[in-house]
Each structure stands twice: as structure tokens, then as C-alpha cells.
Short mmCIF file of C-alpha atoms in Angstrom, two decimals:
data_model
loop_
_atom_site.label_atom_id
_atom_site.label_comp_id
_atom_site.label_asym_id
_atom_site.label_seq_id
_atom_site.Cartn_x
_atom_site.Cartn_y
_atom_site.Cartn_z
CA UNK A 1 256.06 148.23 169.75
CA UNK A 2 258.37 148.67 172.75
CA UNK A 3 262.13 148.83 172.23
CA UNK A 4 264.50 147.16 174.70
CA UNK A 5 265.87 149.60 177.28
CA UNK A 6 269.44 148.76 176.38
CA UNK A 7 268.95 149.50 172.64
CA UNK A 8 270.28 153.13 172.83
CA UNK A 9 273.47 151.85 174.46
CA UNK A 10 273.99 149.42 171.60
CA UNK A 11 273.77 152.32 169.13
CA UNK A 12 276.31 154.30 171.17
CA UNK A 13 278.68 151.38 171.74
CA UNK A 14 280.77 151.64 168.50
CA UNK A 15 281.45 155.34 169.07
CA UNK A 16 282.25 154.79 172.74
CA UNK A 17 284.67 151.96 171.89
CA UNK A 18 286.53 154.18 169.39
CA UNK A 19 286.56 157.10 171.85
CA UNK A 20 287.92 154.87 174.60
CA UNK A 21 290.59 153.35 172.34
CA UNK A 22 291.92 156.58 170.83
CA UNK A 23 291.26 159.14 173.60
CA UNK A 24 290.70 157.63 177.04
CA UNK A 25 293.33 154.89 176.81
CA UNK A 26 296.18 157.23 175.61
CA UNK A 27 295.16 159.71 178.29
CA UNK A 28 295.27 157.02 180.96
CA UNK A 29 298.68 155.85 179.72
CA UNK A 30 299.98 159.44 179.83
CA UNK A 31 298.76 159.75 183.40
CA UNK A 32 300.55 156.48 184.22
CA UNK A 33 303.83 157.64 182.58
CA UNK A 34 303.67 160.90 184.55
CA UNK A 35 304.20 158.91 187.76
CA UNK A 36 307.54 157.49 186.59
CA UNK A 37 311.01 158.74 185.74
CA UNK A 38 311.54 157.28 182.26
CA UNK A 39 313.74 158.14 179.29
CA UNK A 40 311.37 156.44 176.83
CA UNK A 41 313.63 153.42 176.18
CA UNK A 42 315.06 151.86 179.34
CA UNK A 43 313.60 150.84 182.66
CA UNK A 44 311.30 153.27 184.46
CA UNK A 45 311.39 154.25 188.13
CA UNK A 46 308.34 155.04 190.24
CA UNK A 47 308.50 158.65 191.48
CA UNK A 48 304.86 159.25 192.42
CA UNK A 49 303.86 162.90 192.11
CA UNK A 50 307.47 164.16 191.91
CA UNK A 51 307.05 165.16 188.24
CA UNK A 52 304.06 167.32 189.20
CA UNK A 53 306.02 168.88 192.09
CA UNK A 54 308.86 169.69 189.65
CA UNK A 55 306.30 171.27 187.35
CA UNK A 56 305.29 173.70 190.09
CA UNK A 57 308.90 174.40 191.12
CA UNK A 58 310.35 174.90 187.62
CA UNK A 59 310.30 178.62 186.66
CA UNK A 60 310.53 177.77 182.95
CA UNK A 61 307.38 175.65 183.13
CA UNK A 62 305.53 178.27 185.16
CA UNK A 63 306.52 180.84 182.54
CA UNK A 64 305.33 178.50 179.76
CA UNK A 65 301.85 178.27 181.33
CA UNK A 66 301.87 182.06 181.81
CA UNK A 67 302.64 182.52 178.11
CA UNK A 68 299.74 180.20 177.26
CA UNK A 69 297.37 182.42 179.25
CA UNK A 70 298.68 185.47 177.38
CA UNK A 71 297.99 183.67 174.10
CA UNK A 72 294.39 183.04 175.21
CA UNK A 73 293.91 186.81 175.03
CA UNK A 74 295.19 186.92 171.46
CA UNK A 75 293.60 183.68 170.26
CA UNK A 76 290.21 184.04 172.00
CA UNK A 77 289.32 187.40 173.53
CA UNK A 78 290.58 189.73 170.78
CA UNK A 79 289.02 187.64 167.95
CA UNK A 80 285.74 187.47 169.94
CA UNK A 81 285.58 191.26 170.33
CA UNK A 82 286.54 191.92 166.70
CA UNK A 83 284.35 189.06 165.46
CA UNK A 84 281.27 190.40 167.25
CA UNK A 85 281.70 193.82 165.65
CA UNK A 86 282.49 192.39 162.21
CA UNK A 87 279.62 189.91 162.29
CA UNK A 88 277.13 192.59 163.37
CA UNK A 89 278.24 194.93 160.57
CA UNK A 90 278.22 192.22 157.92
CA UNK A 91 274.88 190.73 159.04
CA UNK A 92 272.88 193.92 159.46
CA UNK A 93 274.70 196.16 156.97
CA UNK A 94 274.21 195.89 153.23
CA UNK A 95 277.68 194.74 152.27
CA UNK A 96 278.38 193.85 148.65
CA UNK A 97 280.36 190.68 148.06
CA UNK A 98 279.49 189.26 151.48
CA UNK A 99 280.15 185.68 150.38
CA UNK A 100 283.60 186.57 149.07
CA UNK A 101 284.44 188.51 152.23
CA UNK A 102 283.33 185.58 154.41
CA UNK A 103 285.56 183.24 152.39
CA UNK A 104 288.58 185.54 152.65
CA UNK A 105 288.15 186.00 156.40
CA UNK A 106 287.81 182.23 156.91
CA UNK A 107 290.78 181.40 154.65
CA UNK A 108 293.46 181.26 157.43
CA UNK A 109 291.50 178.39 159.02
CA UNK A 110 292.05 176.12 156.01
CA UNK A 111 295.78 176.81 155.70
CA UNK A 112 298.11 174.50 157.60
CA UNK A 113 299.52 176.24 160.67
CA UNK A 114 303.08 175.42 159.56
CA UNK A 115 302.48 177.32 156.30
CA UNK A 116 300.98 180.22 158.26
CA UNK A 117 304.00 180.25 160.57
CA UNK A 118 306.51 180.26 157.70
CA UNK A 119 304.65 183.12 155.99
CA UNK A 120 304.53 185.24 159.16
CA UNK A 121 308.17 184.50 159.91
CA UNK A 122 308.98 186.14 156.59
CA UNK A 123 306.71 189.09 157.41
CA UNK A 124 308.39 189.56 160.82
CA UNK A 125 311.97 189.16 159.50
CA UNK A 126 314.34 192.13 160.05
CA UNK A 127 314.10 192.93 156.32
CA UNK A 128 310.61 191.53 155.98
CA UNK A 129 307.35 193.06 154.82
CA UNK A 130 306.41 194.65 158.14
CA UNK A 131 309.70 196.47 158.72
CA UNK A 132 309.89 197.51 155.07
CA UNK A 133 306.43 199.06 155.32
CA UNK A 134 307.33 200.85 158.57
CA UNK A 135 310.51 202.30 157.05
CA UNK A 136 308.59 203.36 153.93
CA UNK A 137 306.29 205.59 156.01
CA UNK A 138 309.13 207.03 158.11
CA UNK A 139 308.69 204.86 161.22
CA UNK A 140 312.23 203.49 161.22
CA UNK A 141 312.41 203.46 165.01
CA UNK A 142 309.53 200.93 165.11
CA UNK A 143 311.32 198.54 162.74
CA UNK A 144 312.66 195.94 165.18
CA UNK A 145 313.49 192.23 165.00
CA UNK A 146 309.96 191.15 165.96
CA UNK A 147 310.87 187.51 166.55
CA UNK A 148 314.09 188.32 168.41
CA UNK A 149 312.89 190.89 170.92
CA UNK A 150 312.19 189.77 174.50
CA UNK A 151 309.28 192.20 174.84
CA UNK A 152 307.52 191.92 171.50
CA UNK A 153 308.03 188.33 170.35
CA UNK A 154 305.15 186.82 172.36
CA UNK A 155 302.65 189.53 171.25
CA UNK A 156 303.91 189.07 167.67
CA UNK A 157 303.12 185.34 167.88
CA UNK A 158 299.76 186.19 169.45
CA UNK A 159 298.86 188.47 166.54
CA UNK A 160 299.27 185.50 164.20
CA UNK A 161 296.80 183.60 166.37
CA UNK A 162 294.35 186.49 166.21
CA UNK A 163 294.64 186.52 162.41
CA UNK A 164 294.00 182.77 162.21
CA UNK A 165 291.08 182.62 164.66
CA UNK A 166 289.23 185.80 163.61
CA UNK A 167 287.63 184.16 160.57
CA UNK A 168 286.33 181.16 162.53
CA UNK A 169 284.84 183.36 165.25
CA UNK A 170 283.26 185.77 162.75
CA UNK A 171 281.63 183.01 160.69
CA UNK A 172 280.26 181.31 163.84
CA UNK A 173 278.78 184.58 165.12
CA UNK A 174 277.35 185.48 161.72
CA UNK A 175 275.54 182.12 161.65
CA UNK A 176 274.03 182.90 165.06
CA UNK A 177 273.03 186.46 164.15
CA UNK A 178 271.42 185.34 160.87
CA UNK A 179 268.87 183.33 162.92
CA UNK A 180 267.62 186.35 164.87
CA UNK A 181 264.19 187.56 163.64
CA UNK A 182 264.18 190.87 161.73
CA UNK A 183 260.88 191.79 163.41
CA UNK A 184 262.72 192.08 166.73
CA UNK A 185 265.03 194.75 165.29
CA UNK A 186 262.17 196.57 163.56
CA UNK A 187 260.28 196.78 166.85
CA UNK A 188 263.39 198.09 168.62
CA UNK A 189 263.91 200.78 165.99
CA UNK A 190 260.30 201.90 166.34
CA UNK A 191 261.00 202.28 170.07
CA UNK A 192 263.99 204.49 169.25
CA UNK A 193 266.87 202.04 169.73
CA UNK A 194 270.05 202.84 167.80
CA UNK A 195 272.59 200.37 166.35
CA UNK A 196 274.76 200.38 169.48
CA UNK A 197 271.83 199.71 171.82
CA UNK A 198 270.52 197.02 169.45
CA UNK A 199 273.91 195.32 169.58
CA UNK A 200 274.26 195.27 173.38
CA UNK A 201 270.57 194.67 174.22
CA UNK A 202 269.62 192.13 171.54
CA UNK A 203 272.40 190.89 169.27
CA UNK A 204 275.13 189.99 171.78
CA UNK A 205 272.83 188.30 174.37
CA UNK A 206 271.19 186.16 171.67
CA UNK A 207 274.44 184.70 170.31
CA UNK A 208 275.71 183.42 173.67
CA UNK A 209 275.70 179.82 172.47
CA UNK A 210 277.84 180.71 169.44
CA UNK A 211 280.15 182.73 171.69
CA UNK A 212 280.58 179.67 173.93
CA UNK A 213 281.50 177.51 170.94
CA UNK A 214 283.93 180.15 169.65
CA UNK A 215 285.60 180.56 173.05
CA UNK A 216 285.85 176.80 173.55
CA UNK A 217 287.53 176.22 170.19
CA UNK A 218 289.89 179.20 170.40
CA UNK A 219 290.95 178.56 174.02
CA UNK A 220 291.82 174.98 173.10
CA UNK A 221 293.80 176.29 170.10
CA UNK A 222 295.66 178.78 172.32
CA UNK A 223 296.58 176.27 175.04
CA UNK A 224 297.74 173.53 172.66
CA UNK A 225 299.74 175.82 170.38
CA UNK A 226 302.92 174.08 169.28
CA UNK A 227 303.64 174.32 165.56
CA UNK A 228 303.33 178.12 165.44
CA UNK A 229 305.90 178.54 168.25
CA UNK A 230 308.15 175.78 166.93
CA UNK A 231 308.43 177.31 163.44
CA UNK A 232 308.50 181.02 164.28
CA UNK A 233 310.57 181.29 167.48
CA UNK A 234 311.55 177.83 168.75
CA UNK A 235 310.49 179.07 172.18
CA UNK A 236 312.96 181.99 172.09
CA UNK A 237 314.53 184.34 172.47
CA UNK A 238 315.63 182.60 175.65
CA UNK A 239 312.41 181.05 176.97
CA UNK A 240 310.27 184.11 176.30
CA UNK A 241 307.77 182.32 174.01
CA UNK A 242 307.90 178.75 175.22
CA UNK A 243 304.48 177.18 175.87
CA UNK A 244 303.37 173.93 177.57
CA UNK A 245 302.96 171.93 174.34
CA UNK A 246 306.46 172.98 173.22
CA UNK A 247 307.85 171.92 176.60
CA UNK A 248 306.18 168.51 176.20
CA UNK A 249 308.00 168.06 172.88
CA UNK A 250 311.33 169.31 174.24
CA UNK A 251 311.30 167.10 177.33
CA UNK A 252 310.00 163.97 175.62
CA UNK A 253 312.06 164.00 172.41
CA UNK A 254 315.14 166.13 173.17
CA UNK A 255 315.82 165.57 176.86
CA UNK A 256 314.42 162.04 177.22
CA UNK A 257 312.29 163.04 180.21
CA UNK A 258 309.09 161.26 179.21
CA UNK A 259 307.64 161.23 182.73
CA UNK A 260 308.03 165.00 183.08
CA UNK A 261 306.58 165.55 179.59
CA UNK A 262 303.59 163.36 180.46
CA UNK A 263 303.01 165.34 183.69
CA UNK A 264 302.93 168.58 181.66
CA UNK A 265 300.55 167.02 179.11
CA UNK A 266 298.16 165.75 181.80
CA UNK A 267 298.21 169.12 183.57
CA UNK A 268 297.53 170.89 180.26
CA UNK A 269 294.60 168.56 179.51
CA UNK A 270 293.09 169.21 182.96
CA UNK A 271 293.61 172.96 182.49
CA UNK A 272 291.90 172.95 179.08
CA UNK A 273 288.99 170.96 180.46
CA UNK A 274 288.63 173.21 183.53
CA UNK A 275 288.80 176.52 181.66
CA UNK A 276 286.30 175.42 179.04
CA UNK A 277 283.97 174.07 181.73
CA UNK A 278 284.04 177.49 183.43
CA UNK A 279 283.52 179.33 180.13
CA UNK A 280 280.52 177.20 179.19
CA UNK A 281 279.00 177.56 182.67
CA UNK A 282 279.35 181.35 182.49
CA UNK A 283 277.98 181.66 178.96
CA UNK A 284 275.12 179.21 179.53
CA UNK A 285 274.05 180.99 182.72
CA UNK A 286 270.67 182.74 182.21
CA UNK A 287 270.97 186.51 181.80
CA UNK A 288 270.11 188.36 184.99
#
């Protein structure tokens, strides 16, 4: 029995309609707003690409995008490196209580980011857990106001991102490594390969798909970070930790510059799409 050629499209139609209504339409409206000067209430004025030109000329916005790229290192690259090592040890080593360890590592992913931010704000406080521990071991000179220092506040926020994303990356990589056949490792050991050579020659290349998924999810998390910055630093001190998503909120709801906020949001969406496209192309490329 032959099915009509259009039948697959009928199956896809409900999902496509929902996707168009809740993703494509708001995105299109944001792109439209970005071409106007509008305070969100009154009449709007057509300004063309002026909001995008302001985005390039504004040093605060350029700094915000720079901070987002710094956070990619903490949210994506550091967890990927640590996650690869952790997953290899936990998968190939005989670790007791593996299930419990996996749950504990993944736990930050199920806690609301606002709760995480409040907890870490207490840890980073001048008289918080971190400084108390440093003073207890005689490192008083390292006890600084972590969320009030122009140099260390952004890395301090990034460390929170590393803590949150490490569990997700580790669990994803462990799932990929668990699928690799044990016979492959046994054959390599017979040929004299050690654990380090096994990792770089067999384990890492065979979990490229999981690495792509992990990088995609964590890069998106880094670039759209808002609640963590809002609760811990409010973009300060000065503008040293402001990020694009925080600037969208500030301009849209505090300054009444909806057009400018929409231009930042559209640029951020294009940036997220472009970076993840490049990452997936690189990871999917056949090994040379």
C-alpha cells in the first residue's frame, strides 16, 4: 500500500505550527522592533539599522559581548576538559558508589539558577565560607571581596558556571564512553597502549558526538546567562560583569529602550546560532 507523498508533512505540521507560533514569530517580532526607536508604550519611530550601529559603537555593549566570550571558557571549555577526565576515570576505573557520585555531580543541573546564585553569593561574601577557609589556613592576603573586585568578579561568576555545567558534561560523556566496546581496549592493551594513549587515541575521538552536544548546550548557557549575573553582581562592579542578556533586560525594562534591547537580543541569537554551527561542523568533521 502506497502512502501519499504529503503524509509526512501532515505528521510534522502540528509541531511546526507550535514552533512557528512560539519561536519564529517572537523572533521575527524582535527583529522588527530592533528597527525602531520605541519605549515600549508610546509611538515608535523607524530608525533602520541605527540600533545595530549603536551596538557596535557602545563600549559597554562591546564589553558585555567580551564578557560572554570569557564565560564560554568557564561554562564550556573547562567543564569539557574536566568532564572528559572525570568520565574516563569513572567509566574505566572501578569506582565504588558510581551511581551516587553521578547523582551528586549532576545535582547542580536540577537546582534553579537563582538558588545557585544566592548560595554562591554567600560563599563569596567578605565574611563568607571561601574567605573564612582562606583565613583559617593562613592565606589572609587572598581573602578579598570576590564579587566586588574588578579583576576577580568575572572569573568568580565563571567558576559558578563551571560548577553547574560540569555534571551535565560528565554524564553526557559517560553515556558515550559506556557504548565503546571493551574488546577495543583489550586489544589496545595487548599492543602495549597505556591509559593516556587509550584516552587520546580511542576514547576522546569516539565521543565526538557527545562532545558536540555538551559544547552546544553549555555555549548556549554561557551566552544567555542572566539570572546568575543579576543575583550575584548586578553587572558590577561598574560594568565589569555585564553580559548581553543583562543588557537586554536593563535597556528594555529600566531604560525603556526596547528597540536597542531587541537589537542586542537578535544579535545574541545570531551569535549563538553561528558559534554552535561552527562547533558542530568542527566536531562532525571526519578525523584526519
